[in-house]
Coordinates of C-alpha atoms in Angstrom, one line a residue:
X1 CA 147.9 -118.2 38.1
X2 CA 150.0 -121.3 37.8
X3 CA 150.3 -125.0 38.8
X4 CA 152.9 -124.0 41.4
X5 CA 150.5 -121.5 43.1
X6 CA 147.8 -124.2 43.1
X7 CA 150.1 -126.6 44.8
X8 CA 150.9 -124.1 47.5
X9 CA 147.2 -123.7 48.3
X10 CA 146.7 -127.5 48.2
X11 CA 149.5 -128.1 50.6
X12 CA 147.7 -125.9 53.1
X13 CA 144.5 -128.0 52.6
X14 CA 145.9 -131.5 52.5
X15 CA 149.3 -131.4 54.2
X16 CA 151.1 -134.7 53.7
X17 CA 148.1 -136.0 51.6
X18 CA 149.5 -134.0 48.7
X19 CA 152.4 -136.0 47.4
X20 CA 155.3 -134.6 45.3
X21 CA 157.4 -137.8 45.5
X22 CA 159.0 -138.7 42.2
X23 CA 158.1 -142.4 42.6
X24 CA 154.4 -141.5 43.4
X25 CA 154.3 -139.1 40.4
X26 CA 155.8 -141.6 38.0
X27 CA 153.4 -144.4 39.2
X28 CA 150.4 -142.1 38.5
X29 CA 151.9 -141.2 35.1
X30 CA 152.1 -144.8 33.9
X31 CA 149.8 -146.7 31.5
X32 CA 148.8 -150.3 31.4
X33 CA 149.9 -150.4 27.8
X34 CA 152.3 -148.5 25.4
X35 CA 151.8 -144.9 26.4
X36 CA 154.9 -143.1 27.7
X37 CA 155.1 -142.2 31.4
X38 CA 153.5 -138.7 31.8
X39 CA 153.5 -137.8 35.5
X40 CA 151.5 -135.1 37.1
X41 CA 153.0 -132.3 39.2
X42 CA 151.4 -133.7 42.4
X43 CA 149.0 -136.4 43.6
X44 CA 146.2 -135.5 46.0
X45 CA 144.6 -138.0 48.3
X46 CA 141.2 -136.7 49.4
X47 CA 139.1 -138.4 52.1
X48 CA 135.7 -137.0 51.3
X49 CA 133.6 -135.2 48.8
X50 CA 134.1 -131.8 50.5
X51 CA 137.9 -132.1 50.0
X52 CA 137.4 -133.1 46.4
X53 CA 135.3 -130.0 45.9
X54 CA 138.0 -127.8 47.6
X55 CA 140.8 -129.4 45.5
X56 CA 138.9 -128.7 42.3
X57 CA 138.0 -125.2 43.3
X58 CA 141.6 -124.4 44.1
X59 CA 142.8 -125.8 40.8
X60 CA 140.1 -123.8 39.0
X61 CA 141.3 -120.6 40.6
X62 CA 144.8 -121.3 39.3
X63 CA 143.9 -122.9 35.9
X64 CA 145.6 -126.1 37.0
X65 CA 144.6 -129.4 35.3
X66 CA 142.9 -132.1 37.4
X67 CA 143.0 -135.8 36.5
X68 CA 140.8 -138.4 38.4
X69 CA 142.5 -141.7 39.3
X70 CA 141.1 -145.0 40.5
X71 CA 143.0 -148.2 40.2
X72 CA 145.0 -147.2 37.1
X73 CA 143.9 -150.1 34.9
X74 CA 142.7 -148.1 31.9
X75 CA 144.2 -148.8 28.5
X76 CA 144.0 -145.7 26.4
X77 CA 146.0 -143.2 28.4
X78 CA 143.0 -141.9 30.3
X79 CA 145.0 -140.9 33.4
X80 CA 148.1 -139.5 31.7
X81 CA 148.8 -136.0 32.9
X82 CA 149.7 -134.7 29.4
X83 CA 149.5 -131.1 30.5
X84 CA 150.8 -131.6 34.1
X85 CA 148.6 -130.7 37.0
X86 CA 147.2 -132.6 39.9
X87 CA 146.1 -136.2 39.9
X88 CA 143.2 -136.9 42.4
X89 CA 143.7 -140.4 43.7
X90 CA 140.5 -141.8 45.3
X91 CA 142.1 -144.7 47.2
X92 CA 141.0 -143.1 50.6
X93 CA 137.4 -142.9 49.4
X94 CA 136.6 -146.6 49.1
X95 CA 133.7 -147.3 51.4
X96 CA 130.3 -148.9 51.0
X97 CA 128.1 -146.1 52.1
X98 CA 124.7 -147.9 52.2
X99 CA 123.3 -151.2 51.0
X100 CA 119.5 -151.2 50.3
X101 CA 119.0 -154.9 49.9
X102 CA 115.2 -154.5 49.5
X103 CA 115.8 -152.2 46.5
X104 CA 118.7 -154.2 45.2
X105 CA 120.9 -151.1 45.2
X106 CA 124.1 -149.9 46.9
X107 CA 125.8 -146.6 47.4
X108 CA 129.6 -146.6 47.2
X109 CA 132.5 -144.2 47.2
X110 CA 134.5 -144.2 43.9
X111 CA 137.7 -145.8 45.1
X112 CA 136.2 -149.2 46.1
X113 CA 137.0 -151.9 43.6
X114 CA 134.5 -154.3 42.2
X115 CA 136.0 -157.3 44.0
X116 CA 136.0 -155.4 47.3
X117 CA 132.3 -154.5 46.8
X118 CA 131.3 -158.1 46.0
X119 CA 133.2 -159.3 49.1
X120 CA 131.2 -156.8 51.2
X121 CA 127.9 -157.9 49.6
X122 CA 128.5 -161.6 50.1
X123 CA 126.2 -162.0 53.1
X124 CA 123.3 -160.2 51.4
X125 CA 122.8 -162.7 48.6
X126 CA 123.4 -159.9 46.1
X127 CA 126.3 -159.0 43.8
X128 CA 127.4 -156.3 41.4
X129 CA 127.7 -158.0 38.0
X130 CA 129.9 -155.8 35.7
X131 CA 133.2 -157.6 35.3
X132 CA 135.9 -156.0 33.1
X133 CA 138.5 -158.5 34.2
X134 CA 140.8 -156.1 36.0
X135 CA 140.0 -155.3 39.6
X136 CA 139.1 -151.8 38.7
X137 CA 137.6 -149.1 40.9
X138 CA 133.9 -148.4 40.5
X139 CA 134.5 -144.7 39.9
X140 CA 136.9 -145.5 37.1
X141 CA 134.5 -148.1 35.7
X142 CA 131.7 -145.5 35.5
X143 CA 134.0 -142.9 34.1
X144 CA 135.0 -145.1 31.2
X145 CA 131.6 -146.8 30.8
X146 CA 133.3 -150.2 31.4
X147 CA 131.8 -153.5 30.6
X148 CA 133.4 -156.9 30.3
X149 CA 132.7 -160.6 30.3
X150 CA 129.2 -160.4 31.8
X151 CA 127.8 -157.6 29.7
X152 CA 126.0 -160.0 27.4
X153 CA 123.6 -160.7 30.3
X154 CA 123.8 -157.9 32.8
X155 CA 124.8 -154.9 30.6
X156 CA 127.5 -152.3 31.0
X157 CA 128.1 -149.6 33.5
X158 CA 125.6 -147.5 31.5
X159 CA 122.9 -150.0 32.5
X160 CA 124.0 -150.4 36.2
X161 CA 124.6 -146.8 37.4
X162 CA 121.4 -145.3 38.8
X163 CA 122.7 -142.1 40.4
X164 CA 126.0 -140.2 40.9
X165 CA 127.5 -137.5 43.1
X166 CA 129.8 -135.4 41.0
X167 CA 132.2 -132.5 41.6
X168 CA 132.1 -130.1 38.6
X169 CA 135.0 -128.1 37.2
X170 CA 134.4 -125.1 39.5
X171 CA 134.1 -127.2 42.6
X172 CA 130.3 -127.3 42.8
X173 CA 128.8 -130.6 43.9
X174 CA 125.7 -132.1 42.1
X175 CA 123.7 -135.2 42.4
X176 CA 122.3 -136.9 39.3
X177 CA 119.6 -139.5 39.1
X178 CA 118.0 -141.2 42.2
X179 CA 117.4 -144.5 43.8
X180 CA 114.3 -145.0 41.6
X181 CA 114.6 -147.5 38.8
X182 CA 113.4 -145.0 36.2
X183 CA 112.8 -141.3 35.7
X184 CA 111.6 -138.9 33.0
X185 CA 112.6 -135.8 34.9
X186 CA 114.8 -133.6 32.7
X187 CA 118.2 -134.3 31.0
X188 CA 119.9 -137.6 31.9
X189 CA 123.0 -136.2 33.6
X190 CA 123.9 -139.6 35.0
X191 CA 124.2 -141.0 31.5
X192 CA 126.2 -137.9 30.5
X193 CA 128.7 -138.4 33.2
X194 CA 129.0 -142.2 32.7
X195 CA 131.7 -142.5 30.0
X196 CA 132.9 -138.9 30.2
X197 CA 136.3 -140.1 31.4
X198 CA 136.7 -137.4 34.0
X199 CA 136.4 -134.6 31.5
X200 CA 133.1 -133.2 32.8
X201 CA 133.4 -133.9 36.5
X202 CA 134.9 -136.1 39.2
X203 CA 132.6 -138.8 40.5
X204 CA 132.6 -138.9 44.3
X205 CA 129.7 -141.4 44.9
X206 CA 127.7 -143.9 42.9
X207 CA 124.4 -145.6 43.4
X208 CA 124.6 -149.0 41.6
X209 CA 122.1 -151.7 40.6
X210 CA 122.6 -155.1 42.1
X211 CA 121.6 -158.6 41.1
X212 CA 120.6 -161.7 43.1
X213 CA 123.2 -164.5 43.3
X214 CA 122.0 -167.2 40.9
X215 CA 120.9 -170.5 42.3
X216 CA 123.0 -172.4 39.8
X217 CA 126.1 -171.5 37.7
X218 CA 127.8 -173.6 35.1
X219 CA 130.8 -172.7 33.0
X220 CA 132.6 -174.5 30.2
X221 CA 135.3 -174.3 27.6
X222 CA 134.7 -175.6 24.1
X223 CA 137.3 -176.1 21.3
X224 CA 136.5 -175.4 17.6
X225 CA 138.4 -176.2 14.4
X226 CA 138.3 -172.7 13.0
X227 CA 137.5 -169.2 14.1
X228 CA 134.5 -169.2 11.7
X229 CA 133.0 -172.2 13.4
X230 CA 133.4 -170.7 16.8
X231 CA 131.8 -167.4 15.8
X232 CA 129.0 -169.2 13.9
X233 CA 128.2 -171.1 17.2
X234 CA 128.0 -167.8 19.0
X235 CA 125.7 -166.3 16.4
X236 CA 123.4 -169.3 16.5
X237 CA 123.3 -169.3 20.3
X238 CA 122.2 -165.7 20.4
X239 CA 119.6 -166.2 17.6
X240 CA 118.1 -169.1 19.7
X241 CA 117.7 -166.7 22.6
X242 CA 119.7 -168.8 25.0
X243 CA 120.5 -166.5 28.0
X244 CA 124.2 -166.6 28.5
X245 CA 125.9 -164.9 31.4
X246 CA 129.3 -164.9 29.5
X247 CA 130.5 -166.1 26.1
X248 CA 134.1 -165.4 25.4
X249 CA 136.3 -166.1 22.4
X250 CA 140.0 -166.9 22.3
X251 CA 141.9 -167.5 19.1
X252 CA 144.6 -170.1 18.8
X253 CA 147.5 -167.8 19.7
X254 CA 145.6 -166.7 22.9
X255 CA 145.0 -170.3 23.8
X256 CA 148.7 -171.1 23.4
X257 CA 149.7 -168.2 25.6
X258 CA 147.1 -169.2 28.3
X259 CA 148.3 -172.7 28.3
X260 CA 151.9 -171.6 28.8
X261 CA 151.0 -169.1 31.5
X262 CA 148.5 -171.1 33.5
X263 CA 149.7 -174.7 33.0
X264 CA 146.5 -175.5 31.2
X265 CA 146.2 -178.1 28.5
X266 CA 143.5 -176.7 26.2
X267 CA 143.7 -178.0 22.6
X268 CA 145.6 -175.3 20.6
X269 CA 142.6 -174.3 18.5
X270 CA 140.0 -171.4 18.8
X271 CA 137.9 -171.7 21.9
X272 CA 134.7 -170.4 23.4
X273 CA 134.4 -169.9 27.2
X274 CA 130.8 -169.8 28.3
X275 CA 128.8 -169.5 31.6
X276 CA 125.1 -169.8 32.4
X277 CA 123.3 -168.4 35.5
X278 CA 119.8 -169.4 36.7
X279 CA 117.9 -172.2 38.4
X280 CA 119.2 -175.7 38.5
X281 CA 116.7 -176.8 35.8
X282 CA 117.2 -173.7 33.7
X283 CA 120.9 -173.9 33.7
X284 CA 120.8 -177.6 32.8
X285 CA 118.5 -176.9 29.9
X286 CA 120.6 -174.0 28.6
X287 CA 123.8 -176.1 28.9
X288 CA 122.2 -178.9 26.9
X289 CA 120.9 -176.6 24.2
X290 CA 124.3 -174.8 23.9
X291 CA 126.0 -178.2 23.6
X292 CA 123.8 -179.2 20.7
X293 CA 124.5 -175.9 18.9
X294 CA 128.3 -176.2 19.5
X295 CA 128.3 -179.7 18.2
X296 CA 126.6 -178.6 15.0
X297 CA 129.6 -176.4 14.3
X298 CA 132.3 -178.9 15.3
X299 CA 132.7 -177.9 18.9
X300 CA 134.5 -180.5 21.0
X301 CA 136.5 -181.0 24.2
X302 CA 133.8 -179.7 26.5
X303 CA 135.1 -179.1 30.0
X304 CA 132.2 -178.2 32.3
X305 CA 132.8 -176.6 35.7
X306 CA 130.0 -176.3 38.3
X307 CA 132.1 -176.1 41.5
X308 CA 132.9 -172.5 42.5
X309 CA 136.6 -173.2 42.7
X310 CA 136.7 -174.7 39.2
X311 CA 134.8 -171.8 37.7
X312 CA 137.1 -169.3 39.5
X313 CA 140.1 -171.1 38.1
X314 CA 138.6 -171.0 34.6
X315 CA 137.8 -167.3 34.6
X316 CA 141.0 -166.4 36.3
X317 CA 142.8 -167.8 33.2
X318 CA 140.6 -165.7 31.0
X319 CA 141.1 -162.6 33.1
X320 CA 144.9 -163.1 33.1
X321 CA 145.0 -163.7 29.3
X322 CA 146.5 -160.2 28.8
X323 CA 149.4 -161.0 31.0
X324 CA 149.7 -164.5 29.5
X325 CA 149.9 -163.0 26.0
X326 CA 152.3 -160.3 27.1
X327 CA 154.6 -163.0 28.5
X328 CA 154.3 -165.1 25.3
X329 CA 156.8 -162.7 23.6
X330 CA 159.5 -161.9 26.0
X331 CA 160.4 -158.2 26.3
X332 CA 157.4 -157.1 24.2
X333 CA 155.2 -154.1 24.8
X334 CA 151.5 -154.4 24.1
X335 CA 149.3 -152.0 22.0
X336 CA 145.9 -153.2 23.1
X337 CA 142.9 -152.1 21.0
X338 CA 139.2 -153.0 20.9
X339 CA 136.3 -152.5 18.6
X340 CA 132.6 -153.5 18.7
X341 CA 130.4 -154.3 15.7
X342 CA 126.9 -155.5 15.2
X343 CA 126.6 -159.3 15.9
X344 CA 125.7 -159.9 12.2
X345 CA 129.1 -158.4 11.2
X346 CA 131.2 -160.0 13.8
X347 CA 132.4 -163.0 11.8
X348 CA 133.5 -160.7 8.9
X349 CA 135.2 -158.3 11.3
X350 CA 137.2 -161.0 13.0
X351 CA 138.1 -162.9 9.8
X352 CA 139.4 -159.7 8.1
X353 CA 141.3 -158.7 11.2
X354 CA 142.9 -162.1 11.4
X355 CA 143.9 -161.8 7.7
X356 CA 145.5 -158.4 8.4
X357 CA 147.4 -159.9 11.4
X358 CA 148.6 -162.8 9.3
X359 CA 150.0 -160.4 6.7
X360 CA 151.8 -158.2 9.4
X361 CA 155.2 -158.7 10.9
X362 CA 153.9 -158.8 14.5
X363 CA 151.9 -161.4 16.5
X364 CA 148.5 -160.1 17.7
X365 CA 146.3 -162.6 19.5
X366 CA 142.5 -161.9 19.3
X367 CA 140.1 -162.4 22.2
X368 CA 136.9 -160.8 23.3
X369 CA 133.3 -160.7 24.5
X370 CA 131.8 -162.0 21.3
X371 CA 128.3 -162.2 22.8
X372 CA 128.0 -158.5 22.3
X373 CA 130.2 -158.1 19.2
X374 CA 133.2 -156.7 21.2
X375 CA 136.7 -158.1 20.5
X376 CA 140.3 -157.1 21.3
X377 CA 143.7 -157.5 19.6
X378 CA 146.8 -157.5 21.7
X379 CA 149.5 -156.2 19.4
X380 CA 152.9 -157.3 20.6
X381 CA 155.8 -155.1 19.5
X382 CA 159.5 -154.8 20.2
X383 CA 159.5 -151.4 21.9
X384 CA 162.7 -150.5 20.1
X385 CA 161.4 -151.2 16.7
X386 CA 159.9 -148.3 14.8
X387 CA 158.8 -150.7 12.0
X388 CA 156.8 -152.9 14.4
X389 CA 155.3 -149.9 16.1
X390 CA 154.2 -148.6 12.7
X391 CA 152.8 -152.0 11.8
X392 CA 150.8 -152.1 15.1
X393 CA 149.4 -148.6 14.5
X394 CA 148.4 -149.7 11.0
X395 CA 146.6 -152.8 12.3
X396 CA 144.8 -150.8 15.0
X397 CA 143.7 -148.2 12.4
X398 CA 142.5 -150.8 10.0
X399 CA 140.4 -152.4 12.8
X400 CA 138.9 -149.1 13.7
X401 CA 138.1 -148.2 10.1
X402 CA 136.6 -151.6 9.5
X403 CA 134.4 -151.4 12.6
X404 CA 133.0 -148.1 11.4
X405 CA 132.4 -149.4 7.9
X406 CA 130.4 -152.3 9.4
X407 CA 128.2 -150.0 11.5
X408 CA 130.1 -150.4 14.7
X409 CA 132.3 -148.3 17.1
X410 CA 136.0 -147.9 17.5
X411 CA 135.8 -148.9 21.1
X412 CA 133.3 -151.1 22.8
X413 CA 134.7 -150.8 26.4
X414 CA 138.3 -149.4 26.5
X415 CA 137.1 -145.8 26.0
X416 CA 138.7 -142.9 24.1
X417 CA 141.4 -141.4 26.3
X418 CA 144.2 -140.3 24.0
X419 CA 144.4 -143.5 22.0
X420 CA 141.2 -143.3 20.1
X421 CA 140.9 -139.5 19.7
X422 CA 141.8 -139.5 16.0
X423 CA 138.7 -141.6 15.2
X424 CA 136.1 -139.6 17.1
X425 CA 135.3 -137.3 14.2
X426 CA 134.9 -140.2 11.8
X427 CA 132.6 -142.0 14.2
X428 CA 130.5 -139.1 15.5
X429 CA 130.7 -136.4 12.8
X430 CA 129.1 -133.2 13.9
X431 CA 128.1 -135.0 17.1
X432 CA 131.8 -134.7 18.2
X433 CA 131.5 -131.0 17.8
X434 CA 128.4 -131.1 20.1
X435 CA 130.5 -133.0 22.7
X436 CA 133.1 -130.2 22.6
X437 CA 130.3 -127.6 23.1
X438 CA 129.2 -129.5 26.2
X439 CA 132.8 -129.7 27.5
X440 CA 133.3 -125.9 27.0
X441 CA 130.0 -125.1 28.8
X442 CA 130.8 -127.3 31.8
X443 CA 134.6 -126.8 31.9
X444 CA 135.4 -123.5 30.2
X445 CA 139.0 -123.5 31.4
X446 CA 139.5 -127.1 30.1
X447 CA 141.1 -128.2 33.4
X448 CA 139.4 -131.6 33.8
X449 CA 141.5 -134.3 32.2
X450 CA 142.5 -132.1 29.2
X451 CA 143.4 -133.8 26.0
X452 CA 141.0 -136.7 26.4
X453 CA 137.7 -137.6 24.6
X454 CA 137.4 -134.2 22.8
X455 CA 139.7 -131.6 21.3
X456 CA 139.4 -128.1 22.6
X457 CA 141.1 -125.4 20.7
X458 CA 141.4 -121.9 22.2

């Protein structure tokens, strides 16, 4: 048994849809951030679930690693082929299978992106709300339990995936969940698969919860004198029960980078970016209440946007903030990390992180989804500087340790991949051992995305 013998069998199945092109392999071995290029031995392009099942069964017969691949936007090395093997790229499985408007659900193949899905849903008056910023594939978003800017109102992928079709490590196909809104029938295998990062199975179909398009939407930016004031305004808004669709934080460095990248003219101070969904009267009321709270904490320079094109421009700037920050330091590489803490601990976590950054030799803008306690630091390093890489690693480790000490998690939405493996024991204790037991039971050969989420010895 070997990878080479697996590739021989896969050639017979897929023909020219099994790629051994160096450029293709390198593209699938890249990461969005700092991880080294780690290409697979081949890239498979299945067209249906049956082919995925056959691919996995062949790889199982030859003990060949299998790595699922969507849009390649993950940040913790999730798709790196660190033990070689076959990457299964789902770009040819990107269809809307069925829209059930009366049930507010949709069935989709895993390769469709969130933007393509919402384009397809436009005439129905429904939309899929989870927005991680990147135009990620829905299969990848489920596999990493993604969330993003709208999680404060609509939840994460955990809350929006009702059912899955999954190919297991031996090629068997299972269905988890149903179209019903709830169930108490047995173990929740859907929840087990969502967030498993391709280590327990390959997702080949998803049933997703949809939302109605809101009657009215209003978005705004608001400047604050200090980080503490901005976070205090967030905390007070949440405590008042004001239903925000988004509430995002950018520190001063992030605002400077966004201004330079987008040609914006935001005051160079910490900012909140907010959005409200609902009826005309409801949105107007929520906007007024938020304005009063923000003013109490020194908020100023409100810039409200109600026209769709203005809101799109505003959120495009937020979604492109990573690239803006990366371009802020020419030639830099980014080590991107995220943590999530209880809302009550958020101000402390951000203040202490900012103090660590101020004492370090590298710039590291902070931004995040502060409505649910999740924030990111983009650690900009000279890729040729061992000192700066060590400083970034220390900053990232301190953020993770602090999050755990405050009762939080080392990753709110990026996932584990390879980058957060070292913290799993500290966060989960014996629970991490249980995860390894599940992995061994479902994938005894450890062929599904090996080296991610859990450590399997022997």
